[in-house]
Short mmCIF file of C-alpha atoms in Angstrom, two decimals:
data_model
loop_
_atom_site.label_atom_id
_atom_site.label_comp_id
_atom_site.label_asym_id
_atom_site.label_seq_id
_atom_site.Cartn_x
_atom_site.Cartn_y
_atom_site.Cartn_z
CA MET A 1 0.00 0.00 0.00
CA ALA A 2 2.76 2.45 0.92
CA THR A 3 4.59 1.64 -2.32
CA ASP A 4 1.47 2.34 -4.37
CA ILE A 5 0.99 5.69 -2.65
CA LEU A 6 4.61 6.63 -3.27
CA ALA A 7 4.28 5.60 -6.93
CA GLU A 8 1.19 7.79 -7.41
CA LEU A 9 2.86 10.66 -5.58
CA ALA A 10 6.00 10.31 -7.71
CA LEU A 11 3.97 10.20 -10.93
CA LEU A 12 2.29 13.45 -9.93
CA LEU A 13 5.15 15.44 -8.41
CA VAL A 14 8.29 14.42 -10.30
CA PRO A 15 7.20 15.55 -13.80
CA CYS A 16 5.04 18.46 -12.62
CA TRP A 17 7.05 20.25 -9.96
CA PRO A 18 8.68 22.62 -12.54
CA LEU A 19 5.22 23.72 -13.72
CA LEU A 20 4.11 24.31 -10.12
CA ALA A 21 7.30 26.31 -9.48
CA ALA A 22 6.68 28.40 -12.64
CA CYS A 23 3.11 29.17 -11.51
CA LEU A 24 4.29 30.21 -8.06
CA LEU A 25 7.06 32.37 -9.53
CA SER A 26 4.53 34.19 -11.69
CA LEU A 27 2.87 35.36 -8.45
CA THR A 28 6.09 36.14 -6.58
CA PRO A 29 7.07 39.80 -6.04
CA THR A 30 9.94 40.94 -8.24
CA ALA A 31 12.21 41.58 -5.29
CA ASN A 32 11.97 37.94 -4.21
CA LEU A 33 12.25 36.29 -7.63
CA ARG A 34 15.86 35.17 -7.39
CA SER A 35 15.65 33.75 -3.87
CA SER A 36 12.33 32.05 -4.61
CA ALA A 37 13.65 30.49 -7.83
CA LYS A 38 16.67 29.19 -5.93
CA SER A 39 14.44 27.66 -3.24
CA PHE A 40 12.04 26.08 -5.74
CA ALA A 41 14.91 24.63 -7.78
CA LEU A 42 16.46 23.06 -4.67
CA ILE A 43 13.13 21.67 -3.44
CA GLY A 44 12.38 20.25 -6.89
CA LEU A 45 15.79 18.61 -7.06
CA ILE A 46 15.21 16.98 -3.66
CA ILE A 47 11.76 15.78 -4.76
CA SER A 48 13.23 14.26 -7.92
CA VAL A 49 16.04 12.49 -6.07
CA CYS A 50 13.71 11.06 -3.41
CA LEU A 51 10.74 10.04 -5.59
CA THR A 52 12.29 9.10 -8.95
CA PRO A 53 13.03 5.48 -7.85
CA PHE A 54 9.29 5.01 -7.25
CA MET A 55 8.19 6.18 -10.72
CA PRO A 56 6.08 3.39 -12.28
CA GLY A 57 6.85 2.07 -15.77
CA GLN A 58 10.24 3.78 -16.04
CA ASP A 59 13.72 2.42 -16.65
CA GLY A 60 17.29 3.43 -15.90
CA LEU A 61 17.52 5.73 -18.90
CA ALA A 62 14.39 7.70 -17.96
CA ASN A 63 15.33 7.93 -14.29
CA GLY A 64 18.93 8.95 -14.97
CA ALA A 65 17.97 11.55 -17.56
CA ARG A 66 15.21 12.86 -15.30
CA LEU A 67 17.69 13.47 -12.47
CA LEU A 68 19.96 15.37 -14.87
CA VAL A 69 17.05 17.53 -16.04
CA ALA A 70 16.05 18.22 -12.43
CA CYS A 71 19.53 19.68 -11.82
CA VAL A 72 19.21 22.25 -14.61
CA PRO A 73 17.01 24.87 -12.81
CA TRP A 74 19.42 24.78 -9.86
CA LEU A 75 22.53 25.03 -12.04
CA ALA A 76 21.01 27.81 -14.18
CA ARG A 77 19.75 29.88 -11.26
CA ARG A 78 22.43 32.53 -11.79
CA GLY A 79 21.59 35.19 -14.31
CA GLU A 80 19.04 37.88 -14.94
CA ILE A 81 16.24 38.39 -12.43
CA GLY A 82 13.54 39.30 -14.95
CA ARG A 83 10.33 37.35 -14.48
CA ILE A 84 10.38 35.76 -17.94
CA GLY A 85 14.05 34.82 -17.60
CA VAL A 86 13.32 33.07 -14.31
CA ILE A 87 10.10 31.28 -15.31
CA VAL A 88 10.98 30.00 -18.81
CA PRO A 89 13.71 27.55 -17.66
CA PHE A 90 11.21 25.92 -15.30
CA LEU A 91 8.65 25.62 -18.13
CA ALA A 92 11.24 24.11 -20.46
CA CYS A 93 12.27 21.71 -17.69
CA PHE A 94 8.59 20.71 -17.32
CA CYS A 95 8.37 19.92 -21.05
CA ILE A 96 11.47 17.72 -20.95
CA MET A 97 10.26 15.96 -17.77
CA LEU A 98 6.99 15.08 -19.51
CA ALA A 99 8.89 13.96 -22.61
CA LEU A 100 10.96 11.57 -20.49
CA THR A 101 7.79 10.16 -18.92
CA ALA A 102 5.83 9.67 -22.17
CA HIS A 103 5.92 6.39 -24.09
CA ALA A 104 5.14 7.57 -27.63
CA VAL A 105 7.36 9.30 -30.17
CA LEU A 106 4.93 11.96 -31.44
CA PRO A 107 4.12 13.56 -28.04
CA ILE A 108 7.81 13.40 -27.12
CA ALA A 109 8.75 15.22 -30.33
CA ALA A 110 6.01 17.80 -29.69
CA LEU A 111 7.25 18.43 -26.14
CA LEU A 112 10.84 18.79 -27.39
CA GLY A 113 9.63 21.31 -29.97
CA LEU A 114 7.77 23.29 -27.29
CA ALA A 115 10.87 23.33 -25.09
CA ALA A 116 12.95 24.51 -28.06
CA ALA A 117 10.50 27.35 -28.72
CA LEU A 118 10.52 28.41 -25.06
CA LEU A 119 14.30 28.45 -24.86
CA ALA A 120 14.49 30.34 -28.17
CA LEU A 121 12.21 33.01 -26.72
CA HIS A 122 14.29 33.12 -23.56
CA GLU A 123 17.71 33.35 -25.23
CA ALA A 124 16.73 35.75 -28.02
CA ALA A 125 15.39 38.23 -25.46
CA GLY A 126 18.93 39.23 -24.51
CA ALA A 127 19.97 42.04 -26.86
CA ALA A 128 23.70 41.50 -26.24
CA ARG A 129 23.64 38.03 -27.75
CA ALA A 130 20.34 38.05 -29.63
CA ARG A 131 21.91 37.34 -33.03
CA VAL A 132 23.93 34.36 -31.82
CA ALA A 133 20.97 33.09 -29.80
CA TRP A 134 18.67 33.36 -32.81
CA GLU A 135 21.09 31.38 -35.00
CA LEU A 136 21.13 28.60 -32.42
CA ALA A 137 17.35 28.80 -31.91
CA ARG A 138 16.76 28.59 -35.66
CA ILE A 139 18.71 25.31 -35.83
CA ARG A 140 16.89 23.88 -32.81
CA LEU A 141 13.46 24.88 -34.14
CA ALA A 142 14.27 23.39 -37.54
CA GLY A 143 15.22 20.18 -35.76
CA ALA A 144 11.96 20.22 -33.82
CA ILE A 145 9.91 20.64 -37.02
CA LEU A 146 11.79 17.79 -38.75
CA ALA A 147 11.37 15.56 -35.69
CA LEU A 148 7.62 16.26 -35.58
CA LEU A 149 7.21 15.52 -39.29
CA GLY A 150 9.24 12.35 -38.97
CA ALA A 151 7.33 11.16 -35.91
CA ALA A 152 4.00 11.80 -37.65
CA LEU A 153 5.09 9.90 -40.78
CA THR A 154 6.55 6.99 -38.84
CA GLY A 155 3.51 6.58 -36.62
CA SER A 156 0.74 6.99 -39.20
CA SER A 157 2.07 5.67 -42.50
CA THR A 158 1.69 2.05 -43.60
CA GLN A 159 3.89 2.48 -46.70
CA PRO A 160 7.49 1.30 -46.25
CA ASP A 161 8.94 4.23 -48.24
CA ALA A 162 7.02 6.80 -46.19
CA ALA A 163 8.09 5.09 -42.96
CA ARG A 164 11.74 5.21 -44.05
CA LEU A 165 11.37 8.89 -44.87
CA GLY A 166 9.85 9.42 -41.44
CA ASP A 167 12.77 7.63 -39.80
CA LEU A 168 15.20 9.84 -41.74
CA LEU A 169 13.42 13.10 -40.80
CA LEU A 170 13.11 12.05 -37.17
CA ALA A 171 16.79 11.09 -36.92
CA VAL A 172 18.00 14.31 -38.56
CA GLY A 173 15.67 16.42 -36.42
CA LEU A 174 16.89 14.79 -33.21
CA CYS A 175 20.50 15.34 -34.26
CA LEU A 176 19.79 19.06 -34.73
CA LEU A 177 18.04 19.23 -31.34
CA ALA A 178 21.03 17.54 -29.74
CA GLY A 179 23.35 20.21 -31.17
CA LEU A 180 25.27 17.98 -33.58
CA GLY A 181 27.03 19.32 -36.62
CA PRO A 182 28.68 22.73 -37.07
CA SER A 183 27.54 25.30 -34.52
CA PRO A 184 27.28 29.11 -34.91
CA GLN A 185 30.29 31.14 -33.88
CA GLY A 186 30.12 32.63 -30.40
CA ILE A 187 28.04 29.88 -28.75
CA PRO A 188 29.31 29.57 -25.15
CA GLU A 189 30.38 26.14 -23.93
CA MET A 190 29.92 27.02 -20.28
CA GLY A 191 27.55 29.11 -18.21
CA ARG A 192 23.79 29.56 -18.05
CA PRO A 193 23.04 29.38 -21.83
CA ALA A 194 24.99 26.13 -22.18
CA VAL A 195 23.22 24.64 -19.16
CA LEU A 196 19.78 25.47 -20.56
CA ASP A 197 20.78 24.08 -23.95
CA MET A 198 21.54 20.79 -22.18
CA LEU A 199 17.79 20.38 -21.60
CA LEU A 200 17.20 19.85 -25.32
CA ARG A 201 20.31 17.72 -25.68
CA ILE A 202 19.24 15.36 -22.89
CA GLY A 203 15.67 15.05 -24.18
CA ALA A 204 16.78 14.41 -27.77
CA LEU A 205 19.50 11.94 -26.81
CA ALA A 206 17.11 10.00 -24.55
CA LEU A 207 14.74 9.53 -27.49
CA MET A 208 17.64 8.60 -29.79
CA LEU A 209 18.58 5.75 -27.46
CA ARG A 210 15.04 4.35 -27.67
CA LEU A 211 14.61 4.37 -31.44
CA PRO A 212 14.63 0.96 -33.14
CA ASP A 213 17.89 -0.06 -34.76
CA ARG A 214 16.84 0.59 -38.35
CA ASP A 215 19.31 1.13 -41.18
CA VAL A 216 18.37 4.79 -41.72
CA THR A 217 18.56 5.92 -38.08
CA HIS A 218 21.68 3.83 -37.48
CA MET A 219 23.54 5.44 -40.39
CA VAL A 220 22.40 9.00 -39.53
CA PHE A 221 23.44 8.68 -35.88
CA LEU A 222 26.75 7.05 -36.78
CA LEU A 223 27.73 9.73 -39.30
CA ALA A 224 26.44 12.64 -37.21
CA GLY A 225 28.15 11.42 -34.04
CA LEU A 226 31.48 10.68 -35.70
CA GLY A 227 31.50 13.92 -37.71
CA THR A 228 30.62 16.08 -34.71
CA LEU A 229 33.19 14.29 -32.57
CA TRP A 230 35.98 15.14 -34.98
CA LEU A 231 34.71 18.70 -35.44
CA ALA A 232 34.86 19.18 -31.66
CA VAL A 233 38.31 17.60 -31.38
CA LEU A 234 39.76 19.66 -34.24
CA ALA A 235 38.26 22.83 -32.75
CA ARG A 236 39.79 21.90 -29.36
CA GLN A 237 36.39 21.89 -27.71
CA CYS A 238 35.67 20.00 -24.50
CA GLY A 239 32.12 21.17 -23.90
CA PRO A 240 28.68 19.60 -24.29
CA ARG A 241 28.90 19.20 -28.08
CA LEU A 242 31.69 16.65 -27.64
CA HIS A 243 29.62 14.74 -25.10
CA ALA A 244 26.51 14.84 -27.29
CA ALA A 245 28.52 13.35 -30.18
CA LEU A 246 29.72 10.46 -28.01
CA ALA A 247 26.21 9.83 -26.67
CA THR A 248 24.91 9.78 -30.26
CA LEU A 249 27.43 7.08 -31.13
CA CYS A 250 26.00 5.10 -28.21
CA ALA A 251 22.52 5.56 -29.68
CA ALA A 252 23.77 4.29 -33.05
CA GLN A 253 24.62 0.97 -31.40
CA GLY A 254 21.11 0.08 -30.33
CA GLY A 255 20.99 1.90 -27.03
CA ALA A 256 24.17 1.65 -24.93
CA VAL A 257 22.42 3.34 -22.02
CA LEU A 258 25.10 3.50 -19.32
CA PRO A 259 27.89 5.15 -21.38
CA ALA A 260 25.37 7.59 -22.89
CA LEU A 261 24.20 8.63 -19.42
CA LEU A 262 27.80 9.04 -18.27
CA PHE A 263 28.58 11.23 -21.28
CA MET A 264 25.46 13.36 -20.66
CA THR A 265 26.35 13.73 -16.98
CA GLY A 266 29.85 14.86 -17.85
CA GLY A 267 28.55 17.37 -20.37
CA LEU A 268 26.13 18.91 -17.89
CA ALA A 269 28.72 19.07 -15.11
CA ILE A 270 31.38 20.65 -17.29
CA CYS A 271 29.19 23.34 -18.84
CA SER A 272 27.69 24.25 -15.45
CA GLY A 273 30.83 24.31 -13.34
CA GLU A 274 33.16 27.23 -12.80
CA MET A 275 36.18 25.07 -13.62
CA THR A 276 39.18 26.09 -15.66
CA GLU A 277 39.71 24.89 -19.22
CA ARG A 278 42.49 22.56 -18.06
CA SER A 279 40.18 20.91 -15.53
CA ALA A 280 37.33 20.64 -18.04
CA ARG A 281 39.61 19.08 -20.65
CA TRP A 282 40.78 16.37 -18.24
CA ALA A 283 37.24 15.68 -17.01
CA SER A 284 35.99 15.29 -20.60
CA SER A 285 38.90 13.15 -21.78
CA SER A 286 38.94 9.36 -21.79
CA LEU A 287 41.51 9.22 -19.00
CA PRO A 288 40.82 7.86 -15.50
CA PRO A 289 39.50 8.48 -12.90
CA TYR A 290 36.61 10.46 -14.38
CA PRO A 291 33.49 8.70 -15.76
CA HIS A 292 34.48 9.28 -19.39
CA PHE A 293 37.12 6.58 -18.98
CA THR A 294 34.52 3.90 -18.24
CA ALA A 295 32.07 5.32 -20.77
CA SER A 296 34.69 5.41 -23.53
CA LEU A 297 35.69 1.80 -22.87
CA LEU A 298 32.06 0.69 -23.03
CA LEU A 299 31.48 2.65 -26.24
CA LEU A 300 34.57 1.25 -27.93
CA SER A 301 33.64 -2.28 -26.87
CA VAL A 302 30.36 -2.06 -28.79
CA LEU A 303 31.81 -0.12 -31.74
CA LEU A 304 34.98 -2.02 -32.63
CA MET A 305 33.35 -5.35 -33.45
CA PRO A 306 30.58 -4.32 -35.90
CA HIS A 307 32.32 -1.15 -37.22
CA PRO A 308 36.11 -1.49 -36.84
CA PHE A 309 36.92 1.59 -38.94
CA VAL A 310 34.45 3.76 -37.01
CA GLY A 311 35.78 2.39 -33.74
CA LEU A 312 39.36 3.19 -34.75
CA ALA A 313 38.30 6.72 -35.79
CA VAL A 314 36.64 7.25 -32.39
CA LEU A 315 39.70 5.82 -30.64
CA ALA A 316 41.98 8.22 -32.57
CA ALA A 317 39.77 11.20 -31.66
CA LEU A 318 39.76 10.22 -27.98
CA ALA A 319 43.54 9.74 -28.08
CA ILE A 320 44.05 13.24 -29.50
CA GLN A 321 41.74 14.66 -26.84
CA ALA A 322 43.64 12.81 -24.13
CA ALA A 323 47.04 13.94 -25.48
CA ARG A 324 46.05 17.58 -24.96
CA THR A 325 45.12 16.99 -21.33
CA GLU A 326 46.99 18.63 -18.46
CA MET A 327 46.09 16.92 -15.21
CA ARG A 328 44.78 19.05 -12.38
CA TRP A 329 43.34 17.44 -9.28
CA PRO A 330 40.45 19.18 -7.50
CA THR A 331 41.27 20.78 -4.18
CA LEU A 332 39.25 21.31 -1.04
CA LEU A 333 40.44 24.91 -0.80
CA ALA A 334 38.67 25.81 -4.05
CA TRP A 335 35.61 23.65 -3.34
CA ARG A 336 33.19 26.06 -5.01
CA GLN A 337 35.12 26.04 -8.27
CA ASP A 338 35.88 22.32 -8.07
CA ALA A 339 32.49 21.06 -6.86
CA ALA A 340 31.62 19.67 -10.29
CA LEU A 341 35.04 18.00 -10.49
CA TRP A 342 34.54 16.32 -7.12
CA LEU A 343 31.13 15.02 -8.23
CA LEU A 344 32.55 13.70 -11.50
CA LEU A 345 35.43 12.10 -9.61
CA ALA A 346 32.98 10.30 -7.30
CA LEU A 347 30.89 9.19 -10.27
CA GLY A 348 33.99 8.00 -12.12
CA LEU A 349 35.15 5.90 -9.18
CA SER A 350 31.68 4.35 -8.77
CA SER A 351 30.96 3.90 -12.50
CA PRO A 352 32.34 0.31 -12.58
CA LEU A 353 29.72 -0.60 -9.98
CA LEU A 354 26.99 0.88 -12.19
CA MET A 355 27.82 -1.76 -14.79
CA LEU A 356 26.30 -4.36 -12.45
CA LEU A 357 22.86 -2.72 -12.65
CA PRO A 358 20.31 -3.68 -15.34
CA TRP A 359 20.15 -1.05 -18.10
CA SER A 360 17.59 -2.63 -20.44
CA LEU A 361 15.05 -0.24 -21.95
CA ALA A 362 11.49 -0.56 -20.67
CA TRP A 363 9.93 0.48 -23.97
CA ARG A 364 10.88 1.12 -27.57
CA PRO A 365 8.83 2.69 -30.35
CA SER A 366 7.25 0.12 -32.65
#
């Protein structure tokens, strides 16, 4: 009886607490917006951590991604104190939470598109970076439209050619939502905009991992992930685009859930932390003791056998990234700056134990 009550409570509160926080913030006096948003983000994170294990009909991918999404309002709390700028991240978080809970491709694609539109409105409102934000928003919205068209074709068409076209549009749209491919100049890899952009990346990558292993989606994810990985390595980037590329390669292999979640966690931690470039480069490399070491080994283990040339290309990219690394251990004296590093270090040391847990997907689109 107690378990059933907790399951119903989790199903109500975990996806909907960002919407409740947004409604309360719309009634909060302007002078208290920042402190209230900070309190609501912390309370929501605690609710997600405590009740996510009781969510019915969910698997490790949904629960892990949901915890990452729940961290975003807390990590993005710094910034402007305007009412719209405070409320929109909570609304976008609500859309992604619902997308992670849903079990159908079309509503998930619609929720990702709504989140993309909300974040485009939020980012383009800043005059200082409106042009750069609009370029990024245009790519994300184009991806949302393609994903919606693809999901509609895949779910409603009985013709094989139309279904293959739907798979192609859906795969390309999700790649654009995940930020793969060339990115506009001036897009920050760290800070509040990068943290909010991780919402769309996590939602799109979670759906990528669930798609059936069809020839079209497999080839699109493989080429997009490998191409973006090398673009990031050649541009000396260590931010979320590199992690999204590696997670996409996991999706190309039929859903390697654990390494994809480790890559997403590293991307969110690096773009949200106040760490130096040297620290971020080590944390995002395939060197121990950070979680990318375990994730990279798992990815290469599933890539080298079916696609030896792709696996060798990924190995070469990871080797170049590792060769540029200058090791810097986190210190207790700079605990604010190194908090994300300490969390990644703990996750990296415990990641071998996570391999003992079941990571099978609870549902896949038909």
